[in-house]
Amino acid sequence: MSERSSLELLASSIRSVASPFRAYLGELHDRHRTLAEGTVADYIPELATARPEWFGVCAVSTSGQVFDVGDCDRLFTIQSISKAFVYGLALEDRGREAVNGKVGVEPTGDAFNAIVLDEATNRPFNPMVNAGAIATTDLIDGDGATGRLKRVLEMLRRYTGRHHDVDVPVFLSEKATGHRNRAMAYLMLNFGMMSDRVEETLDLYFQQCSILVTARDLAMMGATLANGGVNPVTGERALDERYVQDVVSVMLTCGMYDYSGEWAYRVGIPAKSGVGGGITAVVPGRLGIGTFSPLLDAKGNSARGIHVCEDLSRDFGLHQFNAARPERDLIRWMEGDDRTGAS
Ligand code: GLN
């Protein structure tokens, strides 16, 4: 073999080594691409412009490998996924006891936008449904409306490693039509569960829901939680390690709204979904998963996203309570991949 051809061989092997996991994700994407279950959310008028065919799946390992397929660079609004991360910031700002005093950690079995508070304590049930998320957002510190939004955006930057913006038309659309959320906030004010800066907090809540992210961002956010609160690519800490388990456990019990019990049973991976079509899932110590497909089922969860997570959980034994040795070892399937996320 000539010197040139052996060098070429080496170069091409360096360029093209792709792990079996990357091929697996490609097949997974292909399998669910044509699934037409569900509808695009339209109760926030601006969300109705999403296209049913958009579909991205990304996984980021805790060692920082990025695997992506499909629409992983397309921006969409984070919606309720922000709730898990803002909950983490509230815990940092106020501590566990103060946060627990304003919002519980009990699954509701009710829809995400139900107007219901715990009768005994007047607290919203958990931070993953709208009432609880609004109470949580109220706890975010900062200098006025702008300062508080800046802190939320900065928090998200630590998770994803990049700067984020608010989608202003979605924010305004939500602000103009979010009467139900406004009603919940005033009900909580009535019970002394909210401060009197209600309109400022509602704006911040609508803005946090309107932050633009990609499926890759969601996977990176999941991987950061899976990695104990440290972004595995930048090495920056996004969340105090004391609060990682708080956020992740509430994701497992409450993250998929009134599908959370079924999700914990069937998939067993802590996750949070949003009506923009995203899901962030956390496999502690191993990886984060981000999916994006705006077709939602009746409970407001991304239909394709659910199928993707179900398949990943089953095929790699990722269910939290699975004690059996998985047929496919995830870490080995990821090994040898030298490609970056930019495919
Ligand atoms: N911003 C949306 C709302 O408040 C978030 C809901 C969601 O993603 N489930 O209705």
mmCIF file of C-alpha atoms and ligand atoms in Angstrom:
data_model
loop_
_atom_site.group_PDB
_atom_site.id
_atom_site.type_symbol
_atom_site.label_atom_id
_atom_site.label_comp_id
_atom_site.label_asym_id
_atom_site.label_seq_id
_atom_site.Cartn_x
_atom_site.Cartn_y
_atom_site.Cartn_z
ATOM 1 C CA MET A 1 0.000 0.000 0.000
ATOM 2 C CA SER A 2 1.415 3.374 -0.953
ATOM 3 C CA GLU A 3 1.968 6.013 1.701
ATOM 4 C CA ARG A 4 -0.702 8.177 0.126
ATOM 5 C CA SER A 5 -3.415 5.567 0.064
ATOM 6 C CA SER A 6 -2.812 4.498 3.661
ATOM 7 C CA LEU A 7 -3.066 8.131 4.753
ATOM 8 C CA GLU A 8 -6.232 8.516 2.755
ATOM 9 C CA LEU A 9 -7.642 5.418 4.346
ATOM 10 C CA LEU A 10 -6.844 6.749 7.794
ATOM 11 C CA ALA A 11 -8.374 10.130 6.971
ATOM 12 C CA SER A 12 -11.541 8.625 5.604
ATOM 13 C CA SER A 13 -11.928 6.329 8.585
ATOM 14 C CA ILE A 14 -11.523 9.331 10.908
ATOM 15 C CA ARG A 15 -14.061 11.293 8.875
ATOM 16 C CA SER A 16 -16.720 8.666 8.594
ATOM 17 C CA VAL A 17 -16.693 6.530 11.725
ATOM 18 C CA ALA A 18 -20.289 6.559 12.876
ATOM 19 C CA SER A 19 -21.521 4.511 15.765
ATOM 20 C CA PRO A 20 -24.331 1.966 15.451
ATOM 21 C CA PHE A 21 -26.358 4.320 17.648
ATOM 22 C CA ARG A 22 -26.332 6.973 14.946
ATOM 23 C CA ALA A 23 -27.662 4.462 12.443
ATOM 24 C CA TYR A 24 -30.251 3.323 14.985
ATOM 25 C CA LEU A 25 -31.504 6.916 15.433
ATOM 26 C CA GLY A 26 -31.790 7.285 11.663
ATOM 27 C CA GLU A 27 -33.991 4.188 11.487
ATOM 28 C CA LEU A 28 -36.031 5.350 14.464
ATOM 29 C CA HIS A 29 -36.663 8.706 12.797
ATOM 30 C CA ASP A 30 -37.616 7.004 9.561
ATOM 31 C CA ARG A 31 -40.010 4.656 11.320
ATOM 32 C CA HIS A 32 -42.004 7.469 12.955
ATOM 33 C CA ARG A 33 -41.668 10.151 10.279
ATOM 34 C CA THR A 34 -44.887 9.188 8.563
ATOM 35 C CA LEU A 35 -46.941 8.837 11.743
ATOM 36 C CA ALA A 36 -49.791 11.304 11.369
ATOM 37 C CA GLU A 37 -51.343 10.947 14.836
ATOM 38 C CA GLY A 38 -52.227 14.178 16.637
ATOM 39 C CA THR A 39 -52.767 17.815 15.734
ATOM 40 C CA VAL A 40 -50.783 21.042 15.948
ATOM 41 C CA ALA A 41 -51.746 23.221 18.956
ATOM 42 C CA ASP A 42 -53.911 26.168 17.985
ATOM 43 C CA TYR A 43 -55.240 27.487 21.299
ATOM 44 C CA ILE A 44 -52.303 29.888 21.172
ATOM 45 C CA PRO A 45 -53.008 31.248 17.664
ATOM 46 C CA GLU A 46 -49.338 31.695 16.693
ATOM 47 C CA LEU A 47 -48.558 28.011 17.356
ATOM 48 C CA ALA A 48 -50.954 26.958 14.596
ATOM 49 C CA THR A 49 -48.365 27.957 11.979
ATOM 50 C CA ALA A 50 -46.185 24.916 12.807
ATOM 51 C CA ARG A 51 -45.845 22.316 10.036
ATOM 52 C CA PRO A 52 -46.910 18.721 10.797
ATOM 53 C CA GLU A 53 -43.908 17.236 8.982
ATOM 54 C CA TRP A 54 -41.268 18.883 11.187
ATOM 55 C CA PHE A 55 -39.493 16.145 13.107
ATOM 56 C CA GLY A 56 -36.147 16.042 14.870
ATOM 57 C CA VAL A 57 -34.540 13.618 17.311
ATOM 58 C CA CYS A 58 -31.318 14.347 19.181
ATOM 59 C CA ALA A 59 -29.417 12.562 21.929
ATOM 60 C CA VAL A 60 -26.449 13.958 23.860
ATOM 61 C CA SER A 61 -24.375 11.681 26.056
ATOM 62 C CA THR A 62 -22.969 12.773 29.401
ATOM 63 C CA SER A 63 -19.557 12.597 27.759
ATOM 64 C CA GLY A 64 -20.688 15.253 25.283
ATOM 65 C CA GLN A 65 -21.296 13.207 22.116
ATOM 66 C CA VAL A 66 -24.116 14.658 20.016
ATOM 67 C CA PHE A 67 -26.292 12.428 17.815
ATOM 68 C CA ASP A 68 -28.953 14.119 15.737
ATOM 69 C CA VAL A 69 -31.338 13.266 12.953
ATOM 70 C CA GLY A 70 -33.966 15.323 11.125
ATOM 71 C CA ASP A 71 -35.022 18.845 12.113
ATOM 72 C CA CYS A 72 -32.610 19.457 14.981
ATOM 73 C CA ASP A 73 -31.749 23.049 14.020
ATOM 74 C CA ARG A 74 -35.293 24.291 13.582
ATOM 75 C CA LEU A 75 -36.353 26.825 16.206
ATOM 76 C CA PHE A 76 -39.655 26.425 18.022
ATOM 77 C CA THR A 77 -40.998 27.648 21.350
ATOM 78 C CA ILE A 78 -39.999 25.747 24.459
ATOM 79 C CA GLN A 79 -43.446 26.163 26.107
ATOM 80 C CA SER A 80 -43.944 23.992 29.195
ATOM 81 C CA ILE A 81 -40.461 22.455 29.044
ATOM 82 C CA SER A 82 -39.305 25.757 30.532
ATOM 83 C CA LYS A 83 -41.215 24.862 33.697
ATOM 84 C CA ALA A 84 -38.739 22.213 34.822
ATOM 85 C CA PHE A 85 -35.765 24.534 34.354
ATOM 86 C CA VAL A 86 -37.387 27.588 35.907
ATOM 87 C CA TYR A 87 -38.250 25.340 38.862
ATOM 88 C CA GLY A 88 -34.526 24.654 39.249
ATOM 89 C CA LEU A 89 -33.784 28.385 39.179
ATOM 90 C CA ALA A 90 -36.495 29.070 41.793
ATOM 91 C CA LEU A 91 -34.922 26.424 44.048
ATOM 92 C CA GLU A 92 -31.571 28.156 43.691
ATOM 93 C CA ASP A 93 -33.123 31.563 44.342
ATOM 94 C CA ARG A 94 -35.295 30.639 47.327
ATOM 95 C CA GLY A 95 -34.227 27.244 48.635
ATOM 96 C CA ARG A 96 -36.273 24.065 48.890
ATOM 97 C CA GLU A 97 -38.402 24.978 51.879
ATOM 98 C CA ALA A 98 -39.617 28.317 50.548
ATOM 99 C CA VAL A 99 -40.396 26.835 47.127
ATOM 100 C CA ASN A 100 -42.215 23.859 48.657
ATOM 101 C CA GLY A 101 -44.329 26.314 50.651
ATOM 102 C CA LYS A 102 -45.708 27.792 47.425
ATOM 103 C CA VAL A 103 -45.949 24.788 45.127
ATOM 104 C CA GLY A 104 -46.307 21.054 45.838
ATOM 105 C CA VAL A 105 -44.797 18.017 44.116
ATOM 106 C CA GLU A 106 -47.940 15.923 43.730
ATOM 107 C CA PRO A 107 -49.164 14.702 40.319
ATOM 108 C CA THR A 108 -52.664 15.991 39.542
ATOM 109 C CA GLY A 109 -54.190 13.659 36.985
ATOM 110 C CA ASP A 110 -55.761 16.855 35.647
ATOM 111 C CA ALA A 111 -55.037 18.645 32.398
ATOM 112 C CA PHE A 112 -52.052 21.018 32.336
ATOM 113 C CA ASN A 113 -54.304 24.071 32.327
ATOM 114 C CA ALA A 114 -56.742 22.937 35.044
ATOM 115 C CA ILE A 115 -57.753 25.643 37.504
ATOM 116 C CA VAL A 116 -57.273 23.645 40.662
ATOM 117 C CA LEU A 117 -55.385 24.188 43.916
ATOM 118 C CA ASP A 118 -54.795 21.863 46.868
ATOM 119 C CA GLU A 119 -57.795 22.465 49.162
ATOM 120 C CA ALA A 120 -55.825 22.030 52.367
ATOM 121 C CA THR A 121 -52.846 24.254 51.525
ATOM 122 C CA ASN A 122 -54.079 26.397 48.605
ATOM 123 C CA ARG A 123 -50.874 25.450 46.806
ATOM 124 C CA PRO A 124 -50.899 24.449 43.162
ATOM 125 C CA PHE A 125 -50.168 20.721 42.986
ATOM 126 C CA ASN A 126 -46.838 20.740 41.172
ATOM 127 C CA PRO A 127 -44.561 23.039 39.159
ATOM 128 C CA MET A 128 -45.135 21.227 35.850
ATOM 129 C CA VAL A 129 -48.775 22.267 35.373
ATOM 130 C CA ASN A 130 -49.621 25.857 34.509
ATOM 131 C CA ALA A 131 -50.816 26.979 37.953
ATOM 132 C CA GLY A 132 -47.701 25.603 39.647
ATOM 133 C CA ALA A 133 -45.439 27.001 36.966
ATOM 134 C CA ILE A 134 -46.888 30.486 37.349
ATOM 135 C CA ALA A 135 -46.386 30.277 41.138
ATOM 136 C CA THR A 136 -42.809 29.106 40.506
ATOM 137 C CA THR A 137 -42.086 31.909 38.036
ATOM 138 C CA ASP A 138 -43.301 34.343 40.692
ATOM 139 C CA LEU A 139 -40.348 33.220 42.841
ATOM 140 C CA ILE A 140 -37.697 34.147 40.271
ATOM 141 C CA ASP A 141 -35.519 36.991 41.527
ATOM 142 C CA GLY A 142 -34.189 39.830 39.407
ATOM 143 C CA ASP A 143 -34.314 43.510 38.757
ATOM 144 C CA GLY A 144 -37.853 44.134 37.459
ATOM 145 C CA ALA A 145 -39.425 42.511 34.414
ATOM 146 C CA THR A 146 -36.321 42.838 32.226
ATOM 147 C CA GLY A 147 -33.887 41.696 34.891
ATOM 148 C CA ARG A 148 -35.934 38.618 35.696
ATOM 149 C CA LEU A 149 -36.281 37.626 32.029
ATOM 150 C CA LYS A 150 -32.528 38.116 31.579
ATOM 151 C CA ARG A 151 -31.876 35.693 34.420
ATOM 152 C CA VAL A 152 -34.158 33.063 32.883
ATOM 153 C CA LEU A 153 -32.461 33.436 29.481
ATOM 154 C CA GLU A 154 -29.033 33.300 31.094
ATOM 155 C CA MET A 155 -30.004 30.157 33.016
ATOM 156 C CA LEU A 156 -31.051 28.485 29.764
ATOM 157 C CA ARG A 157 -27.782 29.536 28.110
ATOM 158 C CA ARG A 158 -25.879 27.619 30.753
ATOM 159 C CA TYR A 159 -27.849 24.474 29.895
ATOM 160 C CA THR A 160 -27.565 24.707 26.102
ATOM 161 C CA GLY A 161 -24.296 26.566 25.644
ATOM 162 C CA ARG A 162 -25.862 29.182 23.390
ATOM 163 C CA HIS A 163 -27.785 32.438 23.607
ATOM 164 C CA HIS A 164 -31.611 32.353 23.446
ATOM 165 C CA ASP A 165 -34.301 34.777 22.309
ATOM 166 C CA VAL A 166 -38.018 35.097 22.922
ATOM 167 C CA ASP A 167 -40.349 34.620 19.939
ATOM 168 C CA VAL A 168 -42.190 37.931 20.274
ATOM 169 C CA PRO A 169 -45.256 37.064 18.121
ATOM 170 C CA VAL A 170 -45.814 33.875 20.180
ATOM 171 C CA PHE A 171 -45.371 35.826 23.421
ATOM 172 C CA LEU A 172 -47.898 38.478 22.330
ATOM 173 C CA SER A 173 -50.301 35.835 21.061
ATOM 174 C CA GLU A 174 -50.157 34.072 24.405
ATOM 175 C CA LYS A 175 -50.442 37.272 26.394
ATOM 176 C CA ALA A 176 -53.507 38.293 24.380
ATOM 177 C CA THR A 177 -55.305 34.959 24.753
ATOM 178 C CA GLY A 178 -54.004 33.533 28.064
ATOM 179 C CA HIS A 179 -57.078 34.398 30.129
ATOM 180 C CA ARG A 180 -57.110 31.017 31.787
ATOM 181 C CA ASN A 181 -53.556 31.474 33.032
ATOM 182 C CA ARG A 182 -54.444 34.977 34.177
ATOM 183 C CA ALA A 183 -57.426 33.573 36.107
ATOM 184 C CA MET A 184 -55.178 31.042 37.872
ATOM 185 C CA ALA A 185 -52.697 33.736 38.841
ATOM 186 C CA TYR A 186 -55.390 35.925 40.377
ATOM 187 C CA LEU A 187 -56.894 32.948 42.189
ATOM 188 C CA MET A 188 -53.467 32.276 43.703
ATOM 189 C CA LEU A 189 -53.091 35.952 44.583
ATOM 190 C CA ASN A 190 -56.420 35.699 46.381
ATOM 191 C CA PHE A 191 -55.036 32.823 48.466
ATOM 192 C CA GLY A 192 -51.772 34.600 49.187
ATOM 193 C CA MET A 193 -49.779 32.123 47.076
ATOM 194 C CA MET A 194 -48.507 34.814 44.693
ATOM 195 C CA SER A 195 -46.879 38.188 45.206
ATOM 196 C CA ASP A 196 -48.807 41.206 43.965
ATOM 197 C CA ARG A 197 -46.600 41.639 40.870
ATOM 198 C CA VAL A 198 -49.082 39.399 39.058
ATOM 199 C CA GLU A 199 -49.008 40.998 35.606
ATOM 200 C CA GLU A 200 -45.194 41.148 35.603
ATOM 201 C CA THR A 201 -45.015 37.474 36.563
ATOM 202 C CA LEU A 202 -47.599 36.499 33.940
ATOM 203 C CA ASP A 203 -45.567 38.322 31.297
ATOM 204 C CA LEU A 204 -42.450 36.511 32.460
ATOM 205 C CA TYR A 205 -44.325 33.196 32.353
ATOM 206 C CA PHE A 206 -45.571 33.868 28.797
ATOM 207 C CA GLN A 207 -42.062 34.956 27.792
ATOM 208 C CA GLN A 208 -40.340 31.911 29.299
ATOM 209 C CA CYS A 209 -42.803 29.713 27.339
ATOM 210 C CA SER A 210 -41.970 31.636 24.139
ATOM 211 C CA ILE A 211 -38.194 31.115 24.290
ATOM 212 C CA LEU A 212 -36.873 29.652 21.046
ATOM 213 C CA VAL A 213 -35.007 26.356 21.211
ATOM 214 C CA THR A 214 -34.076 23.444 18.937
ATOM 215 C CA ALA A 215 -34.295 19.688 19.495
ATOM 216 C CA ARG A 216 -30.518 19.785 19.988
ATOM 217 C CA ASP A 217 -30.928 22.370 22.759
ATOM 218 C CA LEU A 218 -33.505 20.143 24.457
ATOM 219 C CA ALA A 219 -31.157 17.157 24.319
ATOM 220 C CA MET A 220 -28.320 19.289 25.724
ATOM 221 C CA MET A 221 -30.580 20.465 28.559
ATOM 222 C CA GLY A 222 -31.503 16.856 29.320
ATOM 223 C CA ALA A 223 -27.855 15.810 29.164
ATOM 224 C CA THR A 224 -26.927 18.606 31.582
ATOM 225 C CA LEU A 225 -29.427 17.290 34.132
ATOM 226 C CA ALA A 226 -28.262 13.725 33.403
ATOM 227 C CA ASN A 227 -24.727 14.950 34.113
ATOM 228 C CA GLY A 228 -25.533 16.300 37.572
ATOM 229 C CA GLY A 229 -26.216 19.869 36.424
ATOM 230 C CA VAL A 230 -23.031 20.427 34.409
ATOM 231 C CA ASN A 231 -23.261 20.939 30.641
ATOM 232 C CA PRO A 232 -21.220 18.025 29.237
ATOM 233 C CA VAL A 233 -19.880 20.044 26.292
ATOM 234 C CA THR A 234 -19.028 23.429 27.834
ATOM 235 C CA GLY A 235 -18.286 22.138 31.331
ATOM 236 C CA GLU A 236 -20.329 24.985 32.793
ATOM 237 C CA ARG A 237 -22.578 24.324 35.780
ATOM 238 C CA ALA A 238 -26.212 25.153 34.981
ATOM 239 C CA LEU A 239 -27.871 24.024 38.212
ATOM 240 C CA ASP A 240 -26.684 23.597 41.781
ATOM 241 C CA GLU A 241 -26.159 19.851 42.174
ATOM 242 C CA ARG A 242 -28.346 19.788 45.308
ATOM 243 C CA TYR A 243 -31.406 20.568 43.186
ATOM 244 C CA VAL A 244 -30.854 18.255 40.242
ATOM 245 C CA GLN A 245 -32.732 15.390 41.879
ATOM 246 C CA ASP A 246 -35.632 17.710 42.774
ATOM 247 C CA VAL A 247 -36.088 18.792 39.174
ATOM 248 C CA VAL A 248 -35.614 15.329 37.688
ATOM 249 C CA SER A 249 -37.942 13.582 40.136
ATOM 250 C CA VAL A 250 -40.757 16.057 39.474
ATOM 251 C CA MET A 251 -40.182 15.493 35.760
ATOM 252 C CA LEU A 252 -40.716 11.765 36.279
ATOM 253 C CA THR A 253 -43.892 12.118 38.343
ATOM 254 C CA CYS A 254 -45.477 15.178 36.694
ATOM 255 C CA GLY A 255 -43.614 16.092 33.486
ATOM 256 C CA MET A 256 -46.051 14.639 30.959
ATOM 257 C CA TYR A 257 -49.201 16.209 32.476
ATOM 258 C CA ASP A 258 -52.048 13.744 32.961
ATOM 259 C CA TYR A 259 -50.108 11.107 31.006
ATOM 260 C CA SER A 260 -47.344 11.094 33.635
ATOM 261 C CA GLY A 261 -48.378 7.844 35.344
ATOM 262 C CA GLU A 262 -48.638 5.975 32.082
ATOM 263 C CA TRP A 263 -45.349 7.499 30.944
ATOM 264 C CA ALA A 264 -43.545 6.452 34.138
ATOM 265 C CA TYR A 265 -44.910 2.932 33.659
ATOM 266 C CA ARG A 266 -44.276 2.545 29.941
ATOM 267 C CA VAL A 267 -41.179 4.688 29.358
ATOM 268 C CA GLY A 268 -39.742 5.242 32.829
ATOM 269 C CA ILE A 269 -37.508 8.160 31.833
ATOM 270 C CA PRO A 270 -37.948 11.555 33.555
ATOM 271 C CA ALA A 271 -39.171 13.960 30.867
ATOM 272 C CA LYS A 272 -40.954 17.228 30.219
ATOM 273 C CA SER A 273 -43.053 18.114 27.209
ATOM 274 C CA GLY A 274 -44.372 21.372 25.771
ATOM 275 C CA VAL A 275 -47.209 22.278 23.402
ATOM 276 C CA GLY A 276 -44.656 23.629 20.906
ATOM 277 C CA GLY A 277 -43.948 19.942 20.174
ATOM 278 C CA GLY A 278 -40.771 19.422 22.179
ATOM 279 C CA ILE A 279 -39.847 16.787 24.761
ATOM 280 C CA THR A 280 -36.713 16.778 26.925
ATOM 281 C CA ALA A 281 -35.872 13.449 28.568
ATOM 282 C CA VAL A 282 -33.170 12.671 31.133
ATOM 283 C CA VAL A 283 -31.444 9.330 31.564
ATOM 284 C CA PRO A 284 -29.384 10.067 34.702
ATOM 285 C CA GLY A 285 -25.672 9.436 34.295
ATOM 286 C CA ARG A 286 -26.067 8.523 30.641
ATOM 287 C CA LEU A 287 -27.796 10.880 28.248
ATOM 288 C CA GLY A 288 -30.305 13.565 27.407
ATOM 289 C CA ILE A 289 -32.881 13.176 24.653
ATOM 290 C CA GLY A 290 -34.557 16.010 22.752
ATOM 291 C CA THR A 291 -37.424 15.414 20.340
ATOM 292 C CA PHE A 292 -39.415 17.837 18.243
ATOM 293 C CA SER A 293 -42.644 17.146 16.360
ATOM 294 C CA PRO A 294 -45.554 19.579 16.723
ATOM 295 C CA LEU A 295 -48.315 16.985 16.266
ATOM 296 C CA LEU A 296 -49.802 16.693 19.767
ATOM 297 C CA ASP A 297 -52.034 14.020 21.255
ATOM 298 C CA ALA A 298 -55.172 14.845 23.245
ATOM 299 C CA LYS A 299 -53.136 15.512 26.404
ATOM 300 C CA GLY A 300 -50.819 17.996 24.748
ATOM 301 C CA ASN A 301 -47.785 15.708 24.389
ATOM 302 C CA SER A 302 -45.926 15.256 21.098
ATOM 303 C CA ALA A 303 -47.236 12.009 19.591
ATOM 304 C CA ARG A 304 -44.052 11.135 17.672
ATOM 305 C CA GLY A 305 -41.932 12.205 20.641
ATOM 306 C CA ILE A 306 -43.724 9.678 22.834
ATOM 307 C CA HIS A 307 -43.117 6.894 20.314
ATOM 308 C CA VAL A 308 -39.436 7.795 20.002
ATOM 309 C CA CYS A 309 -38.902 7.738 23.777
ATOM 310 C CA GLU A 310 -40.844 4.488 24.133
ATOM 311 C CA ASP A 311 -38.664 2.815 21.524
ATOM 312 C CA LEU A 312 -35.406 4.132 22.991
ATOM 313 C CA SER A 313 -36.438 3.015 26.460
ATOM 314 C CA ARG A 314 -37.376 -0.473 25.288
ATOM 315 C CA ASP A 315 -34.462 -1.018 22.911
ATOM 316 C CA PHE A 316 -31.734 0.094 25.334
ATOM 317 C CA GLY A 317 -33.384 -0.837 28.624
ATOM 318 C CA LEU A 318 -33.490 2.812 29.755
ATOM 319 C CA HIS A 319 -36.523 2.483 32.056
ATOM 320 C CA GLN A 320 -35.403 3.742 35.480
ATOM 321 C CA PHE A 321 -36.630 0.615 37.214
ATOM 322 C CA ASN A 322 -35.429 -1.914 34.720
ATOM 323 C CA ALA A 323 -33.093 -4.244 36.599
ATOM 324 C CA ALA A 324 -32.566 -6.630 33.693
ATOM 325 C CA ARG A 325 -29.419 -6.360 31.631
ATOM 326 C CA PRO A 326 -30.369 -4.527 28.431
ATOM 327 C CA GLU A 327 -30.042 -6.428 25.194
ATOM 328 C CA ARG A 328 -28.265 -3.450 23.643
ATOM 329 C CA ASP A 329 -25.665 -1.653 25.715
ATOM 330 C CA LEU A 330 -26.133 2.052 25.020
ATOM 331 C CA ILE A 331 -22.582 3.094 25.823
ATOM 332 C CA ARG A 332 -21.150 0.449 23.480
ATOM 333 C CA TRP A 333 -23.587 1.421 20.741
ATOM 334 C CA MET A 334 -22.406 5.010 21.039
ATOM 335 C CA GLU A 335 -18.730 4.099 21.052
ATOM 336 C CA GLY A 336 -16.467 4.928 18.167
ATOM 337 C CA ASP A 337 -18.591 7.826 16.952
ATOM 338 C CA ASP A 338 -16.294 10.659 15.960
ATOM 339 C CA ARG A 339 -18.810 12.935 14.314
ATOM 340 C CA THR A 340 -20.018 16.105 15.904
ATOM 341 C CA GLY A 341 -23.664 17.060 16.108
ATOM 342 C CA ALA A 342 -23.488 19.185 12.986
ATOM 343 C CA SER A 343 -24.564 16.650 10.387
HETATM 344 N N1 GLN B 1 -47.591 28.513 27.393
HETATM 345 C C1 GLN B 1 -48.485 27.400 27.430
HETATM 346 C C2 GLN B 1 -49.669 27.707 28.308
HETATM 347 O O1 GLN B 1 -49.507 28.353 29.287
HETATM 348 C C3 GLN B 1 -47.714 26.217 27.947
HETATM 349 C C4 GLN B 1 -48.559 24.987 27.976
HETATM 350 C C5 GLN B 1 -47.827 23.744 27.619
HETATM 351 O O2 GLN B 1 -46.797 23.671 26.965
HETATM 352 N N2 GLN B 1 -48.470 22.673 28.011
HETATM 353 O O3 GLN B 1 -50.779 27.330 28.038
#
